[in-house]
């Protein structure tokens, strides 16, 4: 992003030089470049942030595990049906402490995404996550949850195997666990598929991540019958990290390198790691009962408004 901001300034200087040499009027072009520079300096729009959250090179859960964890041991299977590669999880050392980590995992290539379904987990994936989180609860290990999914897998097989029930059970389980839980939205945070791993004592989001009940394309299609209005829907949904912080949905926006996390994954991981470490240190001072109470209260109070609003006028006797 910094390079994009500098480029219009350099072109502006060059245009002025050429105009002086050739006696041409380039004022309109300079105004256009100034407008572009001003737009870029204000930061990406909501739709531009969606594109950054979906960038093919953006660090995934496994990338962050490699950069942040020592001695990570992955666990597989839901002990009922099979292993869903759209969810990864296991145990490892983070900043000298044993933690359990779960998260959605996208693929890097078309072949990988056919296996991992772009991070869209089915019922077995959420059952696996629940199994791993209950293991953490049993041994008193803190949990780190990384969210990066457009949503739960929408296929017929997932519906036949009760995807809604699996999501509900994961949310219910996370509300009961007596161990610290820190959640970070690292890319896409789509609908119930994201919320299923999103019930934490602290919730963070990377600067260009988003967290929403619906994708902007889906919102535009439902409201206006036109998926092409997705940029408009993205702005209306208020799902960017800074919007979420203002609304009290998250506790902190974790900064990214200029241009997005994919431009410098190590720096992005360092920023995320520092935030996770800070909150885990903070939560370790709380006893299990306090952790459960705080987590439940946090989510119960979302959406509660204070004050009054004028009622809509009655029209046509309705």
PDB file of C-alpha atoms in Angstrom:
ATOM      1  CA  UNK A   1       0.000   0.000   0.000  1.00  0.00           C
ATOM      2  CA  UNK A   2       2.855   2.398   0.783  1.00  0.00           C
ATOM      3  CA  UNK A   3       4.271   1.855  -2.702  1.00  0.00           C
ATOM      4  CA  UNK A   4       0.870   2.665  -4.200  1.00  0.00           C
ATOM      5  CA  UNK A   5       0.713   5.911  -2.218  1.00  0.00           C
ATOM      6  CA  UNK A   6       4.211   6.984  -3.269  1.00  0.00           C
ATOM      7  CA  UNK A   7       3.613   6.216  -6.964  1.00  0.00           C
ATOM      8  CA  UNK A   8       1.048   9.013  -7.624  1.00  0.00           C
ATOM      9  CA  UNK A   9       3.346  11.535  -5.899  1.00  0.00           C
ATOM     10  CA  UNK A  10       6.272  10.517  -8.119  1.00  0.00           C
ATOM     11  CA  UNK A  11       4.102  10.778 -11.245  1.00  0.00           C
ATOM     12  CA  UNK A  12       2.894  14.211 -10.130  1.00  0.00           C
ATOM     13  CA  UNK A  13       6.474  15.491  -9.882  1.00  0.00           C
ATOM     14  CA  UNK A  14       7.323  13.974 -13.266  1.00  0.00           C
ATOM     15  CA  UNK A  15       4.257  15.558 -14.913  1.00  0.00           C
ATOM     16  CA  UNK A  16       5.163  18.980 -13.588  1.00  0.00           C
ATOM     17  CA  UNK A  17       8.679  18.594 -14.953  1.00  0.00           C
ATOM     18  CA  UNK A  18       7.441  17.557 -18.402  1.00  0.00           C
ATOM     19  CA  UNK A  19       4.836  20.332 -18.439  1.00  0.00           C
ATOM     20  CA  UNK A  20       7.533  22.896 -17.736  1.00  0.00           C
ATOM     21  CA  UNK A  21       9.734  21.551 -20.513  1.00  0.00           C
ATOM     22  CA  UNK A  22       7.003  21.271 -23.173  1.00  0.00           C
ATOM     23  CA  UNK A  23       4.625  24.033 -22.116  1.00  0.00           C
ATOM     24  CA  UNK A  24       1.595  21.766 -21.750  1.00  0.00           C
ATOM     25  CA  UNK A  25      -1.323  22.058 -19.318  1.00  0.00           C
ATOM     26  CA  UNK A  26      -1.432  18.924 -17.155  1.00  0.00           C
ATOM     27  CA  UNK A  27      -3.476  20.348 -14.275  1.00  0.00           C
ATOM     28  CA  UNK A  28      -6.374  17.897 -14.778  1.00  0.00           C
ATOM     29  CA  UNK A  29      -4.013  14.918 -14.643  1.00  0.00           C
ATOM     30  CA  UNK A  30      -2.366  16.269 -11.496  1.00  0.00           C
ATOM     31  CA  UNK A  31      -5.788  16.641  -9.838  1.00  0.00           C
ATOM     32  CA  UNK A  32      -6.593  13.024 -10.741  1.00  0.00           C
ATOM     33  CA  UNK A  33      -3.325  11.805  -9.226  1.00  0.00           C
ATOM     34  CA  UNK A  34      -3.904  13.848  -6.073  1.00  0.00           C
ATOM     35  CA  UNK A  35      -7.361  12.310  -5.712  1.00  0.00           C
ATOM     36  CA  UNK A  36      -5.884   8.843  -6.115  1.00  0.00           C
ATOM     37  CA  UNK A  37      -3.137   9.552  -3.581  1.00  0.00           C
ATOM     38  CA  UNK A  38      -5.682  10.879  -1.092  1.00  0.00           C
ATOM     39  CA  UNK A  39      -7.850   7.790  -1.514  1.00  0.00           C
ATOM     40  CA  UNK A  40      -4.933   5.412  -0.977  1.00  0.00           C
ATOM     41  CA  UNK A  41      -3.610   7.310   2.046  1.00  0.00           C
ATOM     42  CA  UNK A  42      -6.986   6.851   3.758  1.00  0.00           C
ATOM     43  CA  UNK A  43      -6.469   3.104   3.606  1.00  0.00           C
ATOM     44  CA  UNK A  44      -8.295   0.362   1.728  1.00  0.00           C
ATOM     45  CA  UNK A  45     -12.078   0.366   1.467  1.00  0.00           C
ATOM     46  CA  UNK A  46     -14.134  -2.428   3.016  1.00  0.00           C
ATOM     47  CA  UNK A  47     -14.262  -4.221  -0.340  1.00  0.00           C
ATOM     48  CA  UNK A  48     -10.527  -3.823  -0.852  1.00  0.00           C
ATOM     49  CA  UNK A  49      -9.992  -5.348   2.585  1.00  0.00           C
ATOM     50  CA  UNK A  50     -12.156  -8.313   1.587  1.00  0.00           C
ATOM     51  CA  UNK A  51      -9.824  -8.849  -1.367  1.00  0.00           C
ATOM     52  CA  UNK A  52      -6.810  -8.707   0.959  1.00  0.00           C
ATOM     53  CA  UNK A  53      -8.456 -11.160   3.365  1.00  0.00           C
ATOM     54  CA  UNK A  54      -8.953 -13.562   0.440  1.00  0.00           C
ATOM     55  CA  UNK A  55      -5.526 -13.055  -1.135  1.00  0.00           C
ATOM     56  CA  UNK A  56      -4.094 -16.382  -2.289  1.00  0.00           C
ATOM     57  CA  UNK A  57      -0.749 -15.646  -0.649  1.00  0.00           C
ATOM     58  CA  UNK A  58      -2.162 -14.628   2.719  1.00  0.00           C
ATOM     59  CA  UNK A  59      -0.707 -16.642   5.630  1.00  0.00           C
ATOM     60  CA  UNK A  60      -2.898 -19.558   6.679  1.00  0.00           C
ATOM     61  CA  UNK A  61      -3.330 -21.311  10.012  1.00  0.00           C
ATOM     62  CA  UNK A  62      -0.515 -23.748   9.210  1.00  0.00           C
ATOM     63  CA  UNK A  63       1.752 -20.864   8.192  1.00  0.00           C
ATOM     64  CA  UNK A  64       1.233 -19.206  11.564  1.00  0.00           C
ATOM     65  CA  UNK A  65       1.783 -22.518  13.331  1.00  0.00           C
ATOM     66  CA  UNK A  66       5.119 -22.903  11.578  1.00  0.00           C
ATOM     67  CA  UNK A  67       6.160 -19.345  12.431  1.00  0.00           C
ATOM     68  CA  UNK A  68       4.886 -19.207  16.019  1.00  0.00           C
ATOM     69  CA  UNK A  69       4.834 -22.730  17.460  1.00  0.00           C
ATOM     70  CA  UNK A  70       7.514 -25.143  18.610  1.00  0.00           C
ATOM     71  CA  UNK A  71       7.050 -28.922  18.633  1.00  0.00           C
ATOM     72  CA  UNK A  72       3.552 -28.777  17.145  1.00  0.00           C
ATOM     73  CA  UNK A  73       1.817 -32.158  17.077  1.00  0.00           C
ATOM     74  CA  UNK A  74      -1.285 -32.317  14.895  1.00  0.00           C
ATOM     75  CA  UNK A  75      -4.289 -34.376  15.969  1.00  0.00           C
ATOM     76  CA  UNK A  76      -6.637 -35.960  13.445  1.00  0.00           C
ATOM     77  CA  UNK A  77     -10.159 -37.301  13.320  1.00  0.00           C
ATOM     78  CA  UNK A  78     -13.455 -36.738  15.106  1.00  0.00           C
ATOM     79  CA  UNK A  79     -13.613 -40.294  16.568  1.00  0.00           C
ATOM     80  CA  UNK A  80     -16.942 -40.803  14.834  1.00  0.00           C
ATOM     81  CA  UNK A  81     -16.705 -40.507  11.055  1.00  0.00           C
ATOM     82  CA  UNK A  82     -13.336 -39.341   9.751  1.00  0.00           C
ATOM     83  CA  UNK A  83     -10.852 -36.503   9.467  1.00  0.00           C
ATOM     84  CA  UNK A  84     -11.795 -33.164   7.913  1.00  0.00           C
ATOM     85  CA  UNK A  85      -8.675 -31.400   6.529  1.00  0.00           C
ATOM     86  CA  UNK A  86     -10.526 -28.059   6.504  1.00  0.00           C
ATOM     87  CA  UNK A  87      -9.823 -27.935  10.264  1.00  0.00           C
ATOM     88  CA  UNK A  88      -6.354 -28.369  11.738  1.00  0.00           C
ATOM     89  CA  UNK A  89      -5.563 -28.629  15.415  1.00  0.00           C
ATOM     90  CA  UNK A  90      -3.180 -30.027  17.953  1.00  0.00           C
ATOM     91  CA  UNK A  91      -0.731 -29.275  20.748  1.00  0.00           C
ATOM     92  CA  UNK A  92       2.499 -27.343  20.789  1.00  0.00           C
ATOM     93  CA  UNK A  93       4.701 -24.858  22.576  1.00  0.00           C
ATOM     94  CA  UNK A  94       3.979 -21.163  22.166  1.00  0.00           C
ATOM     95  CA  UNK A  95       6.223 -18.661  23.955  1.00  0.00           C
ATOM     96  CA  UNK A  96       7.329 -21.390  26.338  1.00  0.00           C
ATOM     97  CA  UNK A  97       3.857 -22.590  27.327  1.00  0.00           C
ATOM     98  CA  UNK A  98       1.924 -25.637  26.133  1.00  0.00           C
ATOM     99  CA  UNK A  99      -1.172 -24.604  24.201  1.00  0.00           C
ATOM    100  CA  UNK A 100      -3.833 -26.232  22.083  1.00  0.00           C
ATOM    101  CA  UNK A 101      -4.557 -24.577  18.760  1.00  0.00           C
ATOM    102  CA  UNK A 102      -7.409 -25.093  16.297  1.00  0.00           C
ATOM    103  CA  UNK A 103      -8.218 -23.289  13.080  1.00  0.00           C
ATOM    104  CA  UNK A 104      -9.608 -23.461   9.580  1.00  0.00           C
ATOM    105  CA  UNK A 105      -7.100 -24.250   6.854  1.00  0.00           C
ATOM    106  CA  UNK A 106      -7.318 -23.173   3.214  1.00  0.00           C
ATOM    107  CA  UNK A 107      -5.250 -24.660   0.427  1.00  0.00           C
ATOM    108  CA  UNK A 108      -2.600 -22.914  -1.637  1.00  0.00           C
ATOM    109  CA  UNK A 109      -3.341 -24.653  -4.937  1.00  0.00           C
ATOM    110  CA  UNK A 110      -6.549 -25.807  -6.650  1.00  0.00           C
ATOM    111  CA  UNK A 111      -5.638 -29.389  -5.745  1.00  0.00           C
ATOM    112  CA  UNK A 112      -5.188 -28.495  -2.070  1.00  0.00           C
ATOM    113  CA  UNK A 113      -8.439 -26.548  -2.016  1.00  0.00           C
ATOM    114  CA  UNK A 114     -10.319 -29.522  -3.424  1.00  0.00           C
ATOM    115  CA  UNK A 115      -9.159 -31.382  -0.320  1.00  0.00           C
ATOM    116  CA  UNK A 116      -9.535 -28.570   2.209  1.00  0.00           C
ATOM    117  CA  UNK A 117     -12.629 -27.023   0.572  1.00  0.00           C
ATOM    118  CA  UNK A 118     -11.233 -23.483   0.931  1.00  0.00           C
ATOM    119  CA  UNK A 119     -11.364 -23.828   4.714  1.00  0.00           C
ATOM    120  CA  UNK A 120     -15.079 -24.700   4.758  1.00  0.00           C
ATOM    121  CA  UNK A 121     -15.432 -27.396   7.393  1.00  0.00           C
ATOM    122  CA  UNK A 122     -18.136 -30.023   7.514  1.00  0.00           C
ATOM    123  CA  UNK A 123     -19.690 -31.533  10.661  1.00  0.00           C
ATOM    124  CA  UNK A 124     -16.677 -33.800  11.178  1.00  0.00           C
ATOM    125  CA  UNK A 125     -14.339 -30.817  11.213  1.00  0.00           C
ATOM    126  CA  UNK A 126     -16.228 -29.135  14.025  1.00  0.00           C
ATOM    127  CA  UNK A 127     -16.501 -32.405  15.936  1.00  0.00           C
ATOM    128  CA  UNK A 128     -12.718 -32.724  15.614  1.00  0.00           C
ATOM    129  CA  UNK A 129     -12.263 -29.187  16.928  1.00  0.00           C
ATOM    130  CA  UNK A 130     -14.559 -29.919  19.881  1.00  0.00           C
ATOM    131  CA  UNK A 131     -12.617 -33.098  20.680  1.00  0.00           C
ATOM    132  CA  UNK A 132      -9.317 -31.205  20.657  1.00  0.00           C
ATOM    133  CA  UNK A 133     -10.678 -28.335  22.760  1.00  0.00           C
ATOM    134  CA  UNK A 134     -12.091 -30.742  25.340  1.00  0.00           C
ATOM    135  CA  UNK A 135      -8.631 -32.298  25.556  1.00  0.00           C
ATOM    136  CA  UNK A 136      -7.234 -28.843  26.338  1.00  0.00           C
ATOM    137  CA  UNK A 137      -9.876 -28.374  29.020  1.00  0.00           C
ATOM    138  CA  UNK A 138      -9.042 -31.721  30.610  1.00  0.00           C
ATOM    139  CA  UNK A 139      -5.365 -30.850  31.007  1.00  0.00           C
ATOM    140  CA  UNK A 140      -5.771 -27.114  31.626  1.00  0.00           C
ATOM    141  CA  UNK A 141      -4.021 -25.980  28.443  1.00  0.00           C
ATOM    142  CA  UNK A 142      -5.018 -22.571  27.015  1.00  0.00           C
ATOM    143  CA  UNK A 143      -6.652 -22.590  23.587  1.00  0.00           C
ATOM    144  CA  UNK A 144      -5.786 -20.446  20.566  1.00  0.00           C
ATOM    145  CA  UNK A 145      -8.395 -20.443  17.800  1.00  0.00           C
ATOM    146  CA  UNK A 146      -7.577 -19.059  14.340  1.00  0.00           C
ATOM    147  CA  UNK A 147     -10.504 -18.213  12.074  1.00  0.00           C
ATOM    148  CA  UNK A 148     -10.156 -18.157   8.288  1.00  0.00           C
ATOM    149  CA  UNK A 149     -13.209 -19.420   6.423  1.00  0.00           C
ATOM    150  CA  UNK A 150     -15.889 -18.104   4.067  1.00  0.00           C
ATOM    151  CA  UNK A 151     -18.332 -20.270   6.058  1.00  0.00           C
ATOM    152  CA  UNK A 152     -19.209 -23.842   6.874  1.00  0.00           C
ATOM    153  CA  UNK A 153     -19.319 -26.280   3.963  1.00  0.00           C
ATOM    154  CA  UNK A 154     -22.736 -25.859   2.248  1.00  0.00           C
ATOM    155  CA  UNK A 155     -22.904 -29.248   0.498  1.00  0.00           C
ATOM    156  CA  UNK A 156     -25.795 -31.697   0.709  1.00  0.00           C
ATOM    157  CA  UNK A 157     -23.663 -34.206   2.605  1.00  0.00           C
ATOM    158  CA  UNK A 158     -22.911 -31.618   5.293  1.00  0.00           C
ATOM    159  CA  UNK A 159     -26.615 -30.912   5.718  1.00  0.00           C
ATOM    160  CA  UNK A 160     -27.425 -34.614   5.879  1.00  0.00           C
ATOM    161  CA  UNK A 161     -24.844 -35.011   8.658  1.00  0.00           C
ATOM    162  CA  UNK A 162     -26.261 -32.086  10.675  1.00  0.00           C
ATOM    163  CA  UNK A 163     -23.826 -29.236  10.075  1.00  0.00           C
ATOM    164  CA  UNK A 164     -26.090 -26.880  12.019  1.00  0.00           C
ATOM    165  CA  UNK A 165     -25.999 -29.142  15.044  1.00  0.00           C
ATOM    166  CA  UNK A 166     -22.209 -29.478  14.830  1.00  0.00           C
ATOM    167  CA  UNK A 167     -21.800 -25.688  14.778  1.00  0.00           C
ATOM    168  CA  UNK A 168     -24.189 -25.288  17.702  1.00  0.00           C
ATOM    169  CA  UNK A 169     -22.357 -27.947  19.706  1.00  0.00           C
ATOM    170  CA  UNK A 170     -19.017 -26.232  19.095  1.00  0.00           C
ATOM    171  CA  UNK A 171     -20.380 -22.872  20.269  1.00  0.00           C
ATOM    172  CA  UNK A 172     -21.977 -24.513  23.327  1.00  0.00           C
ATOM    173  CA  UNK A 173     -18.754 -26.353  24.178  1.00  0.00           C
ATOM    174  CA  UNK A 174     -16.618 -23.223  23.960  1.00  0.00           C
ATOM    175  CA  UNK A 175     -18.978 -21.483  26.379  1.00  0.00           C
ATOM    176  CA  UNK A 176     -18.407 -24.262  28.942  1.00  0.00           C
ATOM    177  CA  UNK A 177     -14.626 -24.725  28.781  1.00  0.00           C
ATOM    178  CA  UNK A 178     -12.765 -23.786  31.963  1.00  0.00           C
ATOM    179  CA  UNK A 179      -9.502 -22.815  30.301  1.00  0.00           C
ATOM    180  CA  UNK A 180      -8.403 -19.536  28.643  1.00  0.00           C
ATOM    181  CA  UNK A 181      -9.477 -19.099  25.005  1.00  0.00           C
ATOM    182  CA  UNK A 182      -8.026 -16.458  22.679  1.00  0.00           C
ATOM    183  CA  UNK A 183      -9.529 -16.165  19.196  1.00  0.00           C
ATOM    184  CA  UNK A 184      -7.937 -14.411  16.212  1.00  0.00           C
ATOM    185  CA  UNK A 185      -9.622 -13.777  12.858  1.00  0.00           C
ATOM    186  CA  UNK A 186      -6.683 -14.049  10.458  1.00  0.00           C
ATOM    187  CA  UNK A 187      -8.500 -13.786   7.115  1.00  0.00           C
ATOM    188  CA  UNK A 188     -12.119 -14.439   6.290  1.00  0.00           C
ATOM    189  CA  UNK A 189     -14.633 -14.795   9.099  1.00  0.00           C
ATOM    190  CA  UNK A 190     -17.805 -15.969   7.423  1.00  0.00           C
ATOM    191  CA  UNK A 191     -21.093 -16.696   9.186  1.00  0.00           C
ATOM    192  CA  UNK A 192     -21.705 -19.598  11.588  1.00  0.00           C
ATOM    193  CA  UNK A 193     -18.729 -21.487  10.236  1.00  0.00           C
ATOM    194  CA  UNK A 194     -16.496 -18.801  11.748  1.00  0.00           C
ATOM    195  CA  UNK A 195     -18.503 -18.283  14.931  1.00  0.00           C
ATOM    196  CA  UNK A 196     -18.236 -22.009  15.674  1.00  0.00           C
ATOM    197  CA  UNK A 197     -14.572 -21.394  16.576  1.00  0.00           C
ATOM    198  CA  UNK A 198     -15.061 -17.795  17.705  1.00  0.00           C
ATOM    199  CA  UNK A 199     -16.239 -17.986  21.319  1.00  0.00           C
ATOM    200  CA  UNK A 200     -13.273 -16.725  23.309  1.00  0.00           C
ATOM    201  CA  UNK A 201     -12.379 -14.678  26.359  1.00  0.00           C
ATOM    202  CA  UNK A 202     -10.520 -12.367  24.012  1.00  0.00           C
ATOM    203  CA  UNK A 203     -11.158 -11.954  20.284  1.00  0.00           C
ATOM    204  CA  UNK A 204      -8.672 -10.286  17.940  1.00  0.00           C
ATOM    205  CA  UNK A 205      -8.689  -9.582  14.220  1.00  0.00           C
ATOM    206  CA  UNK A 206      -5.876  -8.856  11.825  1.00  0.00           C
ATOM    207  CA  UNK A 207      -6.120  -5.435  10.224  1.00  0.00           C
ATOM    208  CA  UNK A 208      -7.403  -6.663   6.850  1.00  0.00           C
ATOM    209  CA  UNK A 209      -9.552  -9.526   8.121  1.00  0.00           C
ATOM    210  CA  UNK A 210     -13.335  -9.383   8.134  1.00  0.00           C
ATOM    211  CA  UNK A 211     -15.970 -11.063  10.336  1.00  0.00           C
ATOM    212  CA  UNK A 212     -19.557 -11.127   9.138  1.00  0.00           C
ATOM    213  CA  UNK A 213     -22.880 -12.945   9.203  1.00  0.00           C
ATOM    214  CA  UNK A 214     -22.785 -13.135   5.403  1.00  0.00           C
ATOM    215  CA  UNK A 215     -20.408 -12.525   2.516  1.00  0.00           C
ATOM    216  CA  UNK A 216     -20.782  -9.197   0.688  1.00  0.00           C
ATOM    217  CA  UNK A 217     -21.711 -11.070  -2.505  1.00  0.00           C
ATOM    218  CA  UNK A 218     -24.417 -13.017  -0.685  1.00  0.00           C
ATOM    219  CA  UNK A 219     -25.747  -9.872   0.952  1.00  0.00           C
ATOM    220  CA  UNK A 220     -25.898  -8.023  -2.381  1.00  0.00           C
ATOM    221  CA  UNK A 221     -27.649 -10.952  -4.063  1.00  0.00           C
ATOM    222  CA  UNK A 222     -30.311 -11.176  -1.339  1.00  0.00           C
ATOM    223  CA  UNK A 223     -30.972  -7.457  -0.876  1.00  0.00           C
ATOM    224  CA  UNK A 224     -30.646  -6.221  -4.439  1.00  0.00           C
ATOM    225  CA  UNK A 225     -30.557  -9.316  -6.624  1.00  0.00           C
ATOM    226  CA  UNK A 226     -27.174  -8.203  -7.936  1.00  0.00           C
ATOM    227  CA  UNK A 227     -23.907  -9.733  -6.725  1.00  0.00           C
ATOM    228  CA  UNK A 228     -22.101  -6.946  -8.566  1.00  0.00           C
ATOM    229  CA  UNK A 229     -23.094  -4.596  -5.754  1.00  0.00           C
ATOM    230  CA  UNK A 230     -20.844  -6.483  -3.332  1.00  0.00           C
ATOM    231  CA  UNK A 231     -18.591  -3.427  -2.716  1.00  0.00           C
ATOM    232  CA  UNK A 232     -21.660  -1.478  -1.602  1.00  0.00           C
ATOM    233  CA  UNK A 233     -22.743  -4.334   0.660  1.00  0.00           C
ATOM    234  CA  UNK A 234     -19.247  -4.588   2.144  1.00  0.00           C
ATOM    235  CA  UNK A 235     -19.398  -0.972   3.282  1.00  0.00           C
ATOM    236  CA  UNK A 236     -22.911  -1.380   4.710  1.00  0.00           C
ATOM    237  CA  UNK A 237     -22.133  -4.550   6.680  1.00  0.00           C
ATOM    238  CA  UNK A 238     -19.468  -2.836   8.828  1.00  0.00           C
ATOM    239  CA  UNK A 239     -17.440  -6.020   9.144  1.00  0.00           C
ATOM    240  CA  UNK A 240     -13.884  -4.700   8.903  1.00  0.00           C
ATOM    241  CA  UNK A 241     -11.551  -5.041  11.877  1.00  0.00           C
ATOM    242  CA  UNK A 242     -11.848  -1.381  12.866  1.00  0.00           C
ATOM    243  CA  UNK A 243     -15.649  -1.509  12.557  1.00  0.00           C
ATOM    244  CA  UNK A 244     -15.705  -4.604  14.756  1.00  0.00           C
ATOM    245  CA  UNK A 245     -13.560  -2.875  17.366  1.00  0.00           C
ATOM    246  CA  UNK A 246     -15.907   0.133  17.410  1.00  0.00           C
ATOM    247  CA  UNK A 247     -18.901  -2.201  17.803  1.00  0.00           C
ATOM    248  CA  UNK A 248     -17.293  -4.116  20.671  1.00  0.00           C
ATOM    249  CA  UNK A 249     -17.191  -7.413  18.786  1.00  0.00           C
ATOM    250  CA  UNK A 250     -13.395  -7.707  19.052  1.00  0.00           C
ATOM    251  CA  UNK A 251     -10.859  -6.525  21.616  1.00  0.00           C
ATOM    252  CA  UNK A 252      -7.963  -5.502  19.380  1.00  0.00           C
ATOM    253  CA  UNK A 253      -6.971  -4.869  15.777  1.00  0.00           C
ATOM    254  CA  UNK A 254      -3.611  -6.506  15.061  1.00  0.00           C
ATOM    255  CA  UNK A 255      -1.605  -4.483  12.563  1.00  0.00           C
ATOM    256  CA  UNK A 256      -0.393  -5.946   9.271  1.00  0.00           C
ATOM    257  CA  UNK A 257       2.590  -5.035   7.090  1.00  0.00           C
ATOM    258  CA  UNK A 258       1.864  -2.379   4.420  1.00  0.00           C
ATOM    259  CA  UNK A 259      -0.067  -4.004   1.588  1.00  0.00           C
ATOM    260  CA  UNK A 260      -1.346  -6.911   3.685  1.00  0.00           C
ATOM    261  CA  UNK A 261      -0.062  -9.903   5.657  1.00  0.00           C
ATOM    262  CA  UNK A 262       0.994 -11.708   2.472  1.00  0.00           C
ATOM    263  CA  UNK A 263       3.696  -9.098   1.795  1.00  0.00           C
ATOM    264  CA  UNK A 264       5.627 -10.071   4.941  1.00  0.00           C
ATOM    265  CA  UNK A 265       4.250 -13.192   6.682  1.00  0.00           C
ATOM    266  CA  UNK A 266       7.005 -13.191   9.312  1.00  0.00           C
ATOM    267  CA  UNK A 267       6.195  -9.657  10.383  1.00  0.00           C
ATOM    268  CA  UNK A 268       2.471 -10.452  10.428  1.00  0.00           C
ATOM    269  CA  UNK A 269       3.149 -13.519  12.574  1.00  0.00           C
ATOM    270  CA  UNK A 270       5.298 -11.481  14.941  1.00  0.00           C
ATOM    271  CA  UNK A 271       2.493  -8.951  15.479  1.00  0.00           C
ATOM    272  CA  UNK A 272      -0.073 -11.703  15.995  1.00  0.00           C
ATOM    273  CA  UNK A 273       2.225 -13.620  18.327  1.00  0.00           C
ATOM    274  CA  UNK A 274       2.829 -10.576  20.514  1.00  0.00           C
ATOM    275  CA  UNK A 275      -0.912  -9.990  20.889  1.00  0.00           C
ATOM    276  CA  UNK A 276      -1.656 -13.651  21.650  1.00  0.00           C
ATOM    277  CA  UNK A 277       1.150 -13.790  24.221  1.00  0.00           C
ATOM    278  CA  UNK A 278      -0.095 -10.636  25.940  1.00  0.00           C
ATOM    279  CA  UNK A 279      -3.668 -11.892  26.271  1.00  0.00           C
ATOM    280  CA  UNK A 280      -2.671 -15.376  27.405  1.00  0.00           C
ATOM    281  CA  UNK A 281      -0.578 -13.773  30.161  1.00  0.00           C
ATOM    282  CA  UNK A 282      -3.562 -11.648  31.138  1.00  0.00           C
ATOM    283  CA  UNK A 283      -6.002 -14.571  31.227  1.00  0.00           C
ATOM    284  CA  UNK A 284      -3.778 -16.905  33.225  1.00  0.00           C
ATOM    285  CA  UNK A 285      -4.533 -14.763  36.292  1.00  0.00           C
ATOM    286  CA  UNK A 286      -8.229 -15.729  36.098  1.00  0.00           C
ATOM    287  CA  UNK A 287      -9.580 -18.856  37.790  1.00  0.00           C
ATOM    288  CA  UNK A 288     -11.664 -21.314  35.715  1.00  0.00           C
ATOM    289  CA  UNK A 289     -15.011 -20.060  37.002  1.00  0.00           C
ATOM    290  CA  UNK A 290     -14.110 -16.478  36.128  1.00  0.00           C
ATOM    291  CA  UNK A 291     -13.087 -17.501  32.618  1.00  0.00           C
ATOM    292  CA  UNK A 292     -16.444 -19.169  31.962  1.00  0.00           C
ATOM    293  CA  UNK A 293     -18.445 -16.287  33.451  1.00  0.00           C
ATOM    294  CA  UNK A 294     -16.504 -13.638  31.540  1.00  0.00           C
ATOM    295  CA  UNK A 295     -16.820 -15.514  28.256  1.00  0.00           C
ATOM    296  CA  UNK A 296     -20.570 -16.002  28.621  1.00  0.00           C
ATOM    297  CA  UNK A 297     -21.127 -12.403  29.668  1.00  0.00           C
ATOM    298  CA  UNK A 298     -19.068 -11.132  26.755  1.00  0.00           C
ATOM    299  CA  UNK A 299     -21.314 -12.808  24.195  1.00  0.00           C
ATOM    300  CA  UNK A 300     -24.600 -12.247  26.020  1.00  0.00           C
ATOM    301  CA  UNK A 301     -24.113  -8.487  26.044  1.00  0.00           C
ATOM    302  CA  UNK A 302     -23.452  -8.234  22.294  1.00  0.00           C
ATOM    303  CA  UNK A 303     -26.258  -6.436  20.535  1.00  0.00           C
ATOM    304  CA  UNK A 304     -27.700  -4.936  23.715  1.00  0.00           C
ATOM    305  CA  UNK A 305     -28.521  -1.272  23.104  1.00  0.00           C
ATOM    306  CA  UNK A 306     -29.165   1.505  25.590  1.00  0.00           C
ATOM    307  CA  UNK A 307     -31.637   4.312  24.945  1.00  0.00           C
ATOM    308  CA  UNK A 308     -34.824   4.545  22.933  1.00  0.00           C
ATOM    309  CA  UNK A 309     -35.778   5.000  19.307  1.00  0.00           C
ATOM    310  CA  UNK A 310     -38.941   6.349  17.751  1.00  0.00           C
ATOM    311  CA  UNK A 311     -41.378   3.686  16.637  1.00  0.00           C
ATOM    312  CA  UNK A 312     -42.076   3.304  12.928  1.00  0.00           C
ATOM    313  CA  UNK A 313     -45.354   4.999  11.969  1.00  0.00           C
ATOM    314  CA  UNK A 314     -48.286   2.704  11.288  1.00  0.00           C
ATOM    315  CA  UNK A 315     -49.190   2.612   7.606  1.00  0.00           C
ATOM    316  CA  UNK A 316     -52.374   1.270   6.005  1.00  0.00           C
ATOM    317  CA  UNK A 317     -53.643   0.052   9.341  1.00  0.00           C
ATOM    318  CA  UNK A 318     -50.698  -2.343   9.813  1.00  0.00           C
TER     319      UNK A 318
END
